[in-house]
mmCIF file of C-alpha atoms and ligand atoms in Angstrom:
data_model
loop_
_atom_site.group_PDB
_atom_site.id
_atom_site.type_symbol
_atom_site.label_atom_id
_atom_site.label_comp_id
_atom_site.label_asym_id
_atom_site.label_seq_id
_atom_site.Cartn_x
_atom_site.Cartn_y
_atom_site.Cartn_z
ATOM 1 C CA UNK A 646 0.000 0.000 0.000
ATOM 2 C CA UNK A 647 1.184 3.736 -0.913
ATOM 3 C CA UNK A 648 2.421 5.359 2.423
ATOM 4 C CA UNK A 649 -0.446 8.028 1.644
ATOM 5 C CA UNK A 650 -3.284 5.525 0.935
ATOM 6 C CA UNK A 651 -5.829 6.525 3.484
ATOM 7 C CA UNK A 652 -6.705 4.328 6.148
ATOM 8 C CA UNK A 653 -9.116 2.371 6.523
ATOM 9 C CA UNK A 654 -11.962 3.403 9.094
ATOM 10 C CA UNK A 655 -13.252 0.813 11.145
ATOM 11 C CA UNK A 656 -16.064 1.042 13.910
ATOM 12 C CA UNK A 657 -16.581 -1.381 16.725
ATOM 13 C CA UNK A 658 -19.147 -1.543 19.508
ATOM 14 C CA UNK A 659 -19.491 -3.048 22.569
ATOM 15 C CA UNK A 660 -22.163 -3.147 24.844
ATOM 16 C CA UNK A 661 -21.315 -2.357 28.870
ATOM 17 C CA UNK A 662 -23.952 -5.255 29.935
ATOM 18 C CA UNK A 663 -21.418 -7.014 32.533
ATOM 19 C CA UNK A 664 -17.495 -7.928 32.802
ATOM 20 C CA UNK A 665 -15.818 -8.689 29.870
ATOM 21 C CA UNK A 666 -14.385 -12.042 28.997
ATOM 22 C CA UNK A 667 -12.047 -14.422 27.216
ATOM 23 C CA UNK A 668 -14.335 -14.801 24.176
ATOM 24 C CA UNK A 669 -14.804 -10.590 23.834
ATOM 25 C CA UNK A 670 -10.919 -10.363 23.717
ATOM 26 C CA UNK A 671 -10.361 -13.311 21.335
ATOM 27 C CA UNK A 672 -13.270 -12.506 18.824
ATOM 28 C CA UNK A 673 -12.766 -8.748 19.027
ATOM 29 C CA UNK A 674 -10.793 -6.681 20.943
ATOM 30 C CA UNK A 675 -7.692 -8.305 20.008
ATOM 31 C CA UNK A 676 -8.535 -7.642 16.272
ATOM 32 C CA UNK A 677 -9.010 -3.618 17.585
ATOM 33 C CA UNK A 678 -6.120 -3.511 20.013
ATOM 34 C CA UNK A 679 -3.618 -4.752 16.607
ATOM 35 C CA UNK A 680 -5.141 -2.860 13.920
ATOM 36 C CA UNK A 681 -4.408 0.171 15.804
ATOM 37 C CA UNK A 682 -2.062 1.777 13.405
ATOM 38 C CA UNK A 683 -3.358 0.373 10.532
ATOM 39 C CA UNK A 684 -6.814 1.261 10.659
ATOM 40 C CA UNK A 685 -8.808 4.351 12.098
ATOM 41 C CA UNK A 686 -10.453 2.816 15.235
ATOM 42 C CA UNK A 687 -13.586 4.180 16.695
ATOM 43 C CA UNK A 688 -14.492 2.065 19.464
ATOM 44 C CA UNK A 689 -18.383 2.775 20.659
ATOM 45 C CA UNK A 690 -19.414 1.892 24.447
ATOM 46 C CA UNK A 691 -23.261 0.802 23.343
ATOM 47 C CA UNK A 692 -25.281 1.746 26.511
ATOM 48 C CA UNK A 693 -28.330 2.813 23.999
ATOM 49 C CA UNK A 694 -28.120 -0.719 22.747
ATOM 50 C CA UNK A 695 -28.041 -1.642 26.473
ATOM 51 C CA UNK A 696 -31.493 -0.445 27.781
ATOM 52 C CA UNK A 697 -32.589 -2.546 24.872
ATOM 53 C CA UNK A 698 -33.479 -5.488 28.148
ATOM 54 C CA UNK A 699 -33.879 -3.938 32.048
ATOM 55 C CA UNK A 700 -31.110 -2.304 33.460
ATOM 56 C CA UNK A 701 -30.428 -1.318 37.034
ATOM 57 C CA UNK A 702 -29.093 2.831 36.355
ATOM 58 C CA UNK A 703 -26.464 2.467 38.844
ATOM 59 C CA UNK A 704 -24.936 -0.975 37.684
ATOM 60 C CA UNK A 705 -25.214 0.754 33.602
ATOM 61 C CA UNK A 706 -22.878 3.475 35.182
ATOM 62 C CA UNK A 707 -20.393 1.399 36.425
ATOM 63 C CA UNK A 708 -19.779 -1.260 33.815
ATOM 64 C CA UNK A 709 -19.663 1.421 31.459
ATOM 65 C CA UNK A 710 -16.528 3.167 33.601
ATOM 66 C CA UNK A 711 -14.952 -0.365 33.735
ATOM 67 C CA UNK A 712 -15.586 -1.660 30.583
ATOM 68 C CA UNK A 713 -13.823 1.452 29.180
ATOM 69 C CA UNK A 714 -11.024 0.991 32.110
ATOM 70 C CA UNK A 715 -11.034 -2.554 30.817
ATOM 71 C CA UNK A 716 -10.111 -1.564 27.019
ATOM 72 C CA UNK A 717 -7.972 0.700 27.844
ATOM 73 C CA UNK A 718 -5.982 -1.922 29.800
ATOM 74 C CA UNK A 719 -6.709 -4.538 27.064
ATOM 75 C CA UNK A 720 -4.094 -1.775 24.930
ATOM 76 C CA UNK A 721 -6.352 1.206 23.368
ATOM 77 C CA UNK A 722 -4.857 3.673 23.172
ATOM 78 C CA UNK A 723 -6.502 7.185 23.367
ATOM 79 C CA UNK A 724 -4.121 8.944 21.238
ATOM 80 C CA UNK A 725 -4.668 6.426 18.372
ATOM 81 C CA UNK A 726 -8.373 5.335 18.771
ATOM 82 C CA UNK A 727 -11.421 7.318 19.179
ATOM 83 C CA UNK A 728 -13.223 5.345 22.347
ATOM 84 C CA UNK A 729 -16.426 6.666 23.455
ATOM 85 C CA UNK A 730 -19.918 6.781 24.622
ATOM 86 C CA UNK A 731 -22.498 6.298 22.280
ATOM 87 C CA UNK A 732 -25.080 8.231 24.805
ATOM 88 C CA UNK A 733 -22.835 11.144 24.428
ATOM 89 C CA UNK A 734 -23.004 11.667 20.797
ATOM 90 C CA UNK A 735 -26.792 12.541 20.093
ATOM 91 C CA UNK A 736 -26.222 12.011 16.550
ATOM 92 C CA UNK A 737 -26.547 8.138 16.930
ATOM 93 C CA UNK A 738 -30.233 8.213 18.007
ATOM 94 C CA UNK A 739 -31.362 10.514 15.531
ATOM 95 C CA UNK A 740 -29.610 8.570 12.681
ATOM 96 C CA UNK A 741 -31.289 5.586 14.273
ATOM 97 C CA UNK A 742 -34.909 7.254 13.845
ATOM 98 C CA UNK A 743 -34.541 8.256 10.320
ATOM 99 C CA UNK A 744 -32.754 5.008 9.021
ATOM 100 C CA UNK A 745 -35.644 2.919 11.287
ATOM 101 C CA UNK A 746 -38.480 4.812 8.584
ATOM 102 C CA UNK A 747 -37.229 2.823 5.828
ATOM 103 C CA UNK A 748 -36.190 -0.347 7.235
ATOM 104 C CA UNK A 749 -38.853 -2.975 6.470
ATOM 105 C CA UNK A 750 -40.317 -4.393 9.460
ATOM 106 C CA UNK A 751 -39.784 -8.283 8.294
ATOM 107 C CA UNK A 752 -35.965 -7.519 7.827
ATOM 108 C CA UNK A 753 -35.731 -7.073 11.644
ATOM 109 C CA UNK A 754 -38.098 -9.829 12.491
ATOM 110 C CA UNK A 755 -35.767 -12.195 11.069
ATOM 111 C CA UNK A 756 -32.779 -11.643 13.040
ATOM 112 C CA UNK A 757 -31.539 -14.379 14.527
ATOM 113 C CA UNK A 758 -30.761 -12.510 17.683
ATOM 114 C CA UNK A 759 -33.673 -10.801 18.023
ATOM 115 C CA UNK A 760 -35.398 -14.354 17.974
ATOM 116 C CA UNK A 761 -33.176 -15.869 20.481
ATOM 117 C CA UNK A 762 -32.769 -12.461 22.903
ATOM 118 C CA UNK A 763 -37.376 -12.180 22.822
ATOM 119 C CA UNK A 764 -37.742 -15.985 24.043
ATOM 120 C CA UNK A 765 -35.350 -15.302 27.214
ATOM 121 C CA UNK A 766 -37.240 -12.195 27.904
ATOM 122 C CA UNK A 767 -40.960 -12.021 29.800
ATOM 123 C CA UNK A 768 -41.980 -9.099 27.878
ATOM 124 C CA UNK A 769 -39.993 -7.425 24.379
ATOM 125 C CA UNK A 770 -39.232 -4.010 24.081
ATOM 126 C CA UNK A 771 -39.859 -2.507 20.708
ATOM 127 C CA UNK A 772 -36.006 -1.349 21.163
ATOM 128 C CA UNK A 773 -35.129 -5.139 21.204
ATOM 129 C CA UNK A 774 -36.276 -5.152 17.971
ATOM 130 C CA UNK A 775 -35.077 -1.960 16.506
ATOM 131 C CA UNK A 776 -31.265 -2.683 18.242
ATOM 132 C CA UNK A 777 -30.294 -3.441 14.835
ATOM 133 C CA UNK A 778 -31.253 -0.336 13.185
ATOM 134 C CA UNK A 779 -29.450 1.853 15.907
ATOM 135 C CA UNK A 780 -26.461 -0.666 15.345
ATOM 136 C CA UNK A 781 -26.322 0.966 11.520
ATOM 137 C CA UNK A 782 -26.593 3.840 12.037
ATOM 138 C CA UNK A 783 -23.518 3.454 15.009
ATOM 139 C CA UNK A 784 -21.615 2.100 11.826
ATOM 140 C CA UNK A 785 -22.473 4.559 8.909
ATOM 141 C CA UNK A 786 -22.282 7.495 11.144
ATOM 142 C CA UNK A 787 -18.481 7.005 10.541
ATOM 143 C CA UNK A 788 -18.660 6.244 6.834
ATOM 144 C CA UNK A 789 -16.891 3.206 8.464
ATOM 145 C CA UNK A 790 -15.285 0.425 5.833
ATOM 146 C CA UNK A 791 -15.047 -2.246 8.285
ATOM 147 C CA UNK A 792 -16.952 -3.498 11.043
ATOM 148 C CA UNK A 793 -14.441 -6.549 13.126
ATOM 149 C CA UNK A 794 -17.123 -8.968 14.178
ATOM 150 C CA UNK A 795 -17.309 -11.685 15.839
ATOM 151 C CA UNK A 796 -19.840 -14.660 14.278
ATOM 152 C CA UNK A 797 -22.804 -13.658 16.457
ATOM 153 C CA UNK A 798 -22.519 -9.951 14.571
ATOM 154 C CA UNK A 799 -22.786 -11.427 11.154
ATOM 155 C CA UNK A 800 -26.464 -10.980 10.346
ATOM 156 C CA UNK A 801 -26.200 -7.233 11.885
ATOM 157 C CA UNK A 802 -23.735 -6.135 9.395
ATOM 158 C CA UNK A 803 -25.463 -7.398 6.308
ATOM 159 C CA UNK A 804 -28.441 -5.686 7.684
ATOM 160 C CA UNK A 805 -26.737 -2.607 7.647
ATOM 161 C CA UNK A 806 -25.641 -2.809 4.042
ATOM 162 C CA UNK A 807 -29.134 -3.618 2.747
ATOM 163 C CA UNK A 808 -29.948 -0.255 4.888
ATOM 164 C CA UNK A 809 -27.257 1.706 3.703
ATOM 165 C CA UNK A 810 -27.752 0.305 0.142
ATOM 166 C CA UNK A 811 -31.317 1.515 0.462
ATOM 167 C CA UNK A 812 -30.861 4.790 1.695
ATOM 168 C CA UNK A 813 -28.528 5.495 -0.688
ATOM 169 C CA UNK A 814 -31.088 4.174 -3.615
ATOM 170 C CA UNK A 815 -33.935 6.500 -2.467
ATOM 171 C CA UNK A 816 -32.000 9.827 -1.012
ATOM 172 C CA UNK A 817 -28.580 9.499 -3.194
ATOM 173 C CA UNK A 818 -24.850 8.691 -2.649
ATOM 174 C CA UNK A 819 -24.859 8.922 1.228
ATOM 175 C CA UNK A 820 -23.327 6.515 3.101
ATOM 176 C CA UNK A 821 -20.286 3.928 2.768
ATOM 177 C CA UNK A 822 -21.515 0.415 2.227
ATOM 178 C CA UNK A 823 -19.635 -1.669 5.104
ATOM 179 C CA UNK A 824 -17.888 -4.581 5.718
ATOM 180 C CA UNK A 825 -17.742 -7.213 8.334
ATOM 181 C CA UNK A 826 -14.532 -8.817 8.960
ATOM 182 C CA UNK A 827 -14.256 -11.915 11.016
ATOM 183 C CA UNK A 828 -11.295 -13.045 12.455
ATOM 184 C CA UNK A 829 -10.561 -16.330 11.374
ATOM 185 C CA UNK A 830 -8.614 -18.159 14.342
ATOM 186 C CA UNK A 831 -10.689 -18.292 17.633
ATOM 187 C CA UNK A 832 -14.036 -16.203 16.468
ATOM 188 C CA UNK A 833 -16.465 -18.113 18.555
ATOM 189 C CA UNK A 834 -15.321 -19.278 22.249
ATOM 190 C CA UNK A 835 -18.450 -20.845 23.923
ATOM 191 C CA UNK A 836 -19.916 -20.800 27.165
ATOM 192 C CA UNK A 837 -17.569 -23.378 29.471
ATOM 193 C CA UNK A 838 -20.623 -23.952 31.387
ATOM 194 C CA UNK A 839 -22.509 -25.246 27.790
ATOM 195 C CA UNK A 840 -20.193 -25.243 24.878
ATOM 196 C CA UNK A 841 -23.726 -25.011 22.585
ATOM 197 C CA UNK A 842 -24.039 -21.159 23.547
ATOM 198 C CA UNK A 843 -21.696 -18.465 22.868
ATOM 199 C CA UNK A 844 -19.598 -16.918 26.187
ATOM 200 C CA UNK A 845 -21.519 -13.581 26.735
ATOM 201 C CA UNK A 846 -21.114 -10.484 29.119
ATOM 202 C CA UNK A 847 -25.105 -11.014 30.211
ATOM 203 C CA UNK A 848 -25.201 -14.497 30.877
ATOM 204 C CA UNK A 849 -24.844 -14.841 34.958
ATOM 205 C CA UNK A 850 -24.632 -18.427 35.326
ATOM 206 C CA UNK A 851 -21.295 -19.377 37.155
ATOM 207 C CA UNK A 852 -18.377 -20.875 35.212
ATOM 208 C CA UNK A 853 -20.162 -19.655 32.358
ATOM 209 C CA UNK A 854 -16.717 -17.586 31.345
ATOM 210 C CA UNK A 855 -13.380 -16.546 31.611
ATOM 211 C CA UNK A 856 -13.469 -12.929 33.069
ATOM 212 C CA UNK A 857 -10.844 -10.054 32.035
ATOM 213 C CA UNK A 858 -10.576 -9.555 35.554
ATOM 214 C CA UNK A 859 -10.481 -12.964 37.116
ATOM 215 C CA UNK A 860 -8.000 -13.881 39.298
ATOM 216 C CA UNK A 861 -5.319 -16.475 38.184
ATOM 217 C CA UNK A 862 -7.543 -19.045 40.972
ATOM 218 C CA UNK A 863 -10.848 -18.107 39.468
ATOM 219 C CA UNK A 864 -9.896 -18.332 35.732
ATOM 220 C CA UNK A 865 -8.056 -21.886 36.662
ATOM 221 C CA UNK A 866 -11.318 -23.358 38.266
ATOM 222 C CA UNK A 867 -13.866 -22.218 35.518
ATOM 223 C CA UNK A 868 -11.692 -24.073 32.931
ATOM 224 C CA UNK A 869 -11.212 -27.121 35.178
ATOM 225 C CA UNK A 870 -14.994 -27.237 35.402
ATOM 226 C CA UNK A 871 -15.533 -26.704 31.976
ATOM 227 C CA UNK A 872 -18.442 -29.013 30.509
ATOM 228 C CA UNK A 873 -16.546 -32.113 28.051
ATOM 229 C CA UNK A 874 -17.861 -35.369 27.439
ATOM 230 C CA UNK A 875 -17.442 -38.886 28.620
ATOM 231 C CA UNK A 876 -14.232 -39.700 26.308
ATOM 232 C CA UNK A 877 -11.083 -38.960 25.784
ATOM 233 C CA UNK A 878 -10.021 -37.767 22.410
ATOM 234 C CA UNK A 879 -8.420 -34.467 22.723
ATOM 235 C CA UNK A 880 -9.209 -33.268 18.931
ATOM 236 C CA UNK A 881 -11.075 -30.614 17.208
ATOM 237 C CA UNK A 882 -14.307 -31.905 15.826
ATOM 238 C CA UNK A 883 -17.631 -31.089 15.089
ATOM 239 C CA UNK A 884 -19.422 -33.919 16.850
ATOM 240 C CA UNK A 885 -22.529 -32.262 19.241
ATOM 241 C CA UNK A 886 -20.612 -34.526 22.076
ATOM 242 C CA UNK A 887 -16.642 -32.948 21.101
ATOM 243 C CA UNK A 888 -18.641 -29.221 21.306
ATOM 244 C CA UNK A 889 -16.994 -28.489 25.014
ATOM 245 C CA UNK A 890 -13.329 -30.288 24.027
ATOM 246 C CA UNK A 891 -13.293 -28.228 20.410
ATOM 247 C CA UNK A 892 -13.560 -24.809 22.795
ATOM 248 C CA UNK A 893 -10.798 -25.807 24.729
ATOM 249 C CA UNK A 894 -9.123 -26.208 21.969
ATOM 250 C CA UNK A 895 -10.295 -23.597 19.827
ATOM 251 C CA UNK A 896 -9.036 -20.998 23.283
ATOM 252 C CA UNK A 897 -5.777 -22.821 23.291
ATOM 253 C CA UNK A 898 -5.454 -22.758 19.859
ATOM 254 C CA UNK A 899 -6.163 -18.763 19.532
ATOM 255 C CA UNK A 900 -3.674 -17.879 22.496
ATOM 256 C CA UNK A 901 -0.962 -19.614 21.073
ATOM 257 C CA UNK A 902 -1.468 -18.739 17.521
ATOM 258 C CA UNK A 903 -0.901 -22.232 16.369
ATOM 259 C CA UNK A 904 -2.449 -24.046 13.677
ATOM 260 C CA UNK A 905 -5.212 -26.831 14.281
ATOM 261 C CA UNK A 906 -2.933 -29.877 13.954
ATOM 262 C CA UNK A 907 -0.222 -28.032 15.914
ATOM 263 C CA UNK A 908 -2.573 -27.754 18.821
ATOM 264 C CA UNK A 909 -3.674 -31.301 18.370
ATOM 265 C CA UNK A 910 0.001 -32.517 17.674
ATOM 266 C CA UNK A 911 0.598 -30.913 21.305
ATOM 267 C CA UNK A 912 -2.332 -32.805 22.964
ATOM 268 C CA UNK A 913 -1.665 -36.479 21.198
ATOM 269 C CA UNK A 914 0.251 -37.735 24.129
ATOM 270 C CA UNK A 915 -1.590 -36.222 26.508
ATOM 271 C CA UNK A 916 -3.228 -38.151 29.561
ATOM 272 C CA UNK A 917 -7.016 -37.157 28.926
ATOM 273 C CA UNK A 918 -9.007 -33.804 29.678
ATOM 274 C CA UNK A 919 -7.450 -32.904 33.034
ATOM 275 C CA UNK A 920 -4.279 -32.687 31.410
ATOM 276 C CA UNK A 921 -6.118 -30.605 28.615
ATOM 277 C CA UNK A 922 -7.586 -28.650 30.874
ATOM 278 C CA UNK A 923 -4.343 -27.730 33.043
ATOM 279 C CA UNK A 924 -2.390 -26.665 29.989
ATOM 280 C CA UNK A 925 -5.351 -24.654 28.541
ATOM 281 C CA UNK A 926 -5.307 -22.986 31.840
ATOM 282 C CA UNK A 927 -2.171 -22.144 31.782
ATOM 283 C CA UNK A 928 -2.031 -20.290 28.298
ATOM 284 C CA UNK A 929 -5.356 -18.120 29.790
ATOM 285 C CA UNK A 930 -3.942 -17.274 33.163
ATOM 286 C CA UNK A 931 -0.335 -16.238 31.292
ATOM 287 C CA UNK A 932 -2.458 -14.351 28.608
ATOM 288 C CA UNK A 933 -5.036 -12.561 31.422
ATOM 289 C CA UNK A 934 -2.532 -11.784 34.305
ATOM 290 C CA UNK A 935 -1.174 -8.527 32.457
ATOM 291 C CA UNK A 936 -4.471 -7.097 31.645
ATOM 292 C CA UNK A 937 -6.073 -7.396 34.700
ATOM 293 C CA UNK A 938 -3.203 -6.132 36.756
ATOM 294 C CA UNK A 939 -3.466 -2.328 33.962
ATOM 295 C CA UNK A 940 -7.177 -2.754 34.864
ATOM 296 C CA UNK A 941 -7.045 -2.830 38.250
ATOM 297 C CA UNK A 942 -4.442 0.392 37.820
ATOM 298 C CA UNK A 943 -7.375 2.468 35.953
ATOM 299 C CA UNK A 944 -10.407 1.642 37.218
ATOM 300 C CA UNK A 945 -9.039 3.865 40.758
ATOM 301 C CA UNK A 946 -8.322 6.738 38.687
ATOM 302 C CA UNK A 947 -12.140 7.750 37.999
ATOM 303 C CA UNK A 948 -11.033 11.520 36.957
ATOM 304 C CA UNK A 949 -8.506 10.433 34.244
ATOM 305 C CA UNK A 950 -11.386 7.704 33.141
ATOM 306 C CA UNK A 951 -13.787 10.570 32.532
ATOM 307 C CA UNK A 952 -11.014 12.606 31.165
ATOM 308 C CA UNK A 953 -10.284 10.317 28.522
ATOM 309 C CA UNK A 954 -14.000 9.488 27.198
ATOM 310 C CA UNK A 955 -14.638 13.199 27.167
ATOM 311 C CA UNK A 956 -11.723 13.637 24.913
ATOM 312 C CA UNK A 957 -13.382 10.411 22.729
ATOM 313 C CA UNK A 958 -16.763 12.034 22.475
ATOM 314 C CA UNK A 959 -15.387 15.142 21.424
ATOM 315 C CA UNK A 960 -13.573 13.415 18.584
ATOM 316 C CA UNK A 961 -16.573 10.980 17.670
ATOM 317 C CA UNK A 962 -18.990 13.897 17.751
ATOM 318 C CA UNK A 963 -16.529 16.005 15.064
ATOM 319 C CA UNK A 964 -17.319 13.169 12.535
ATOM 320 C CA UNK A 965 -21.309 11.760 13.493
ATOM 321 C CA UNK A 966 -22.472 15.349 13.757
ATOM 322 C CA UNK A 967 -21.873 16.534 10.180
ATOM 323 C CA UNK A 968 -23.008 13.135 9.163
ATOM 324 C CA UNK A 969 -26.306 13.300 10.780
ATOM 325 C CA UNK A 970 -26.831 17.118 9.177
ATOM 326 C CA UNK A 971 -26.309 15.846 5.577
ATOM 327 C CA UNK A 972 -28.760 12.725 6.560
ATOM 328 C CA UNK A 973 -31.438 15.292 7.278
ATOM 329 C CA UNK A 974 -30.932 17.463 4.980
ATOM 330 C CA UNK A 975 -31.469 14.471 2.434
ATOM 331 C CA UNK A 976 -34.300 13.486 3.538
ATOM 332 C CA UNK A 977 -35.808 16.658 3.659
ATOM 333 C CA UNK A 978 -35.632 18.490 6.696
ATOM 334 C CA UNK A 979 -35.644 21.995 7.142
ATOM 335 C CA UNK A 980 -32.393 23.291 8.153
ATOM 336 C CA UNK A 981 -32.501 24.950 11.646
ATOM 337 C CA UNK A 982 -29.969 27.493 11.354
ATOM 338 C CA UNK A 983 -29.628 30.396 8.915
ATOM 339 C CA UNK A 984 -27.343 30.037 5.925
HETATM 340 P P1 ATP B 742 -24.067 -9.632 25.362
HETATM 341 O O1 ATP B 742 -24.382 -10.922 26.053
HETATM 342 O O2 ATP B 742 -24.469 -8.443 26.160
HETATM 343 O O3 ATP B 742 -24.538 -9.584 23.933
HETATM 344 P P2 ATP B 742 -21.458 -10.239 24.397
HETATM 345 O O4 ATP B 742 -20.536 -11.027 25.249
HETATM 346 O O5 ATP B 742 -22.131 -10.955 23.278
HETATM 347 O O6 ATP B 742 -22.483 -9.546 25.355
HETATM 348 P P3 ATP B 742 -21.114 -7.862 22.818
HETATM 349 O O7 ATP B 742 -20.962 -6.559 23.499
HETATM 350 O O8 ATP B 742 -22.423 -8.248 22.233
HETATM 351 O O9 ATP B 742 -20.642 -9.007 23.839
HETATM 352 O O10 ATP B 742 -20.007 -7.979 21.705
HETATM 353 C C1 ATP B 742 -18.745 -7.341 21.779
HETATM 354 C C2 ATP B 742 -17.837 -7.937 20.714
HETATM 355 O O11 ATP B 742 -17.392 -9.215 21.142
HETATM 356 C C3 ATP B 742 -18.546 -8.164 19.392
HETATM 357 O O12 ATP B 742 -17.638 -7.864 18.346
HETATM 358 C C4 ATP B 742 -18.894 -9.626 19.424
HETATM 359 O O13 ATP B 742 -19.011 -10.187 18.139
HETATM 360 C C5 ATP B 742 -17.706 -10.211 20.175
HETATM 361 N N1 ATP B 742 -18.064 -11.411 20.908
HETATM 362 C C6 ATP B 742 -19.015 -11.523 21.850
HETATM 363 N N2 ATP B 742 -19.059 -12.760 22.344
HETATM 364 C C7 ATP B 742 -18.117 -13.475 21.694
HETATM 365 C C8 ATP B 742 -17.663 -14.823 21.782
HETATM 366 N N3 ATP B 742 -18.195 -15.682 22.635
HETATM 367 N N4 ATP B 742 -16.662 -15.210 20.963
HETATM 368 C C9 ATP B 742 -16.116 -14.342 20.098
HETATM 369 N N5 ATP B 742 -16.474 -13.048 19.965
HETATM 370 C C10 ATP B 742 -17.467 -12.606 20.760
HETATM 371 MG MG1 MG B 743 -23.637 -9.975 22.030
#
């Protein structure tokens, strides 16, 4: 590439709805924290996309201050990447509203998330449904290129093509047409607790995950309780019974950067799944233990944690807030100042 080829711009969000774990880091923040230099990072804190289910105010405050003390210690850095609050840049909710009036109702009813979020919850909030639409216009707010996802996200970002496409067919040339990118090696860690559902920040059960801020103790006895099967084959395969081995191996495999019959060259003499899970172990406490010890650094420095994310909205809100004026002015809207 030309040393004066622009860079590419790539937005990421991430929703403060509990502590962040082993498959966050793996399936995303890695991919953020690396393309630093080579890419134009925003990095959005979602907490619009987190009232989409109940939230306790005072809990939203606080994982939103230590999920952004968390990336910070995961290696943002605030000179290179715009990290911010997506409540603190109006523009995102009125993009939202305008791209929601001409998004067809039976594209969001077929999100897979949607779907699977409604049937966990007693009653839906029309939010629920619309998350998607406010997650496009998070993205094309930045004219981003590239959205780093990891496989859960991959229905989302098409979405927001097909919007963006749309928009641009009925108002004109308006928005960049984005990309997902998914990282190839690790993209999916699962639950240790059941290795059929994804690790996620909002699922409470306990050994469900490896935390970002779990002791070396606590992340060695949620992997030694991880959920395998009655055999002992230590290799990666798709069988519904291998699902909770093929994690193990699919963590070790993206923390040592190794390829799949590397990792299962390493585990062919091995003496069945405690030995699997001790050396697993291992790699995650080695790979943790510096990030938790920055974390614990930030998150008693509130001042210079606000400092920073005022800094971030000011930069986010130079770029959304022109955005959003040319949005309404396409569509319509009369301007409200004097030109
Ligand atoms: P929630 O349960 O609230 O949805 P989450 O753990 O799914 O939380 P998100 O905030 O939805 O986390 O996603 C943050 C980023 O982490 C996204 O890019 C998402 O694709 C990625 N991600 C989330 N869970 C995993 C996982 N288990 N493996 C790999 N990547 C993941
Ligand atoms: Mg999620």
């Amino acid at each position: 590439m030309p040393h004066d080829a622009p860079r590419r711009r790539v937005l990421s969000g991430i929703q403060p709805s509990g502590a962040l774990h082993l498959g966050n880091w793996v399936g995303a923040i890695r991919q953020w924290v690396a393309g630093q230099d080579r890419r134009e990072n925003f990095i959005c804190i979602v907490d619009l996309h987190a009232i989409t289910i109940t939230q306790e105010p005072a809990l939203l405050k606080r994982r939103t201050r230590e999920l952004a003390a968390m990336l910070f210690a995961c290696g943002i850095d605030p000179e290179r990447t715009t990290l911010f609050v997506q409540s603190h840049v109006r523009a995102h909710a009125e993009c939202a509203w305008i791209l929601g009036c001409i998004t067809p109702l039976g594209w969001l009813e077929r999100m897979t998330q949607y779907k699977a979020k409604a049937q966990q919850q007693k009653s839906v909030s029309t939010g629920l449904l619309t998350y998607p639409v406010l997650q496009t216009a998070d993205i094309l707010l930045y004219d981003a290129d590239e959205v780093p996802v990891g496989e859960d996200q991959k229905q989302h970002i098409e979405l927001a093509r097909d919007i963006a496409l749309r928009f641009n067919q009925i108002y004109g040339e308006t928005f960049v047409v984005p990309e997902g990118v998914i990282p190839e090696v690790g993209a999916r860690v699962m639950g240790l607790d059941d290795p059929t559902q994804k690790m996620s920040k909002s699922a409470d059960a306990r050994d469900h995950a490896v935390l970002l801020d779990d002791s070396d103790e606590q992340i060695d006895r949620a992997i030694r309780r991880a959920v395998t099967d009655s055999g002992r084959d230590i290799v990666f395969s798709n069988a519904p019974e291998k699902a909770g081995v093929k994690n193990l191996l699919t963590i070790y495999q993206a923390l040592t950067a190794k390829t799949r019959s590397e990792v299962e060259a390493d585990f062919a003499g091995s003496r069945g799944y405690g030995d699997l899970k001790r050396r697993v172990a291992e790699v995650v406490v080695e790979a943790i233990r510096p990030i938790r010890l920055r974390y614990q650094e930030l998150i008693a420095n509130e001042d210079e944690l606000d400092r920073l994310l005022a800094l971030g909205a000011g930069a986010a809100r130079a770029q959304a807030e022109p955005k959003v004026e040319l949005v309404k002015e396409r569509v319509g809207f009369l301007p409200a100042r004097a030109r």
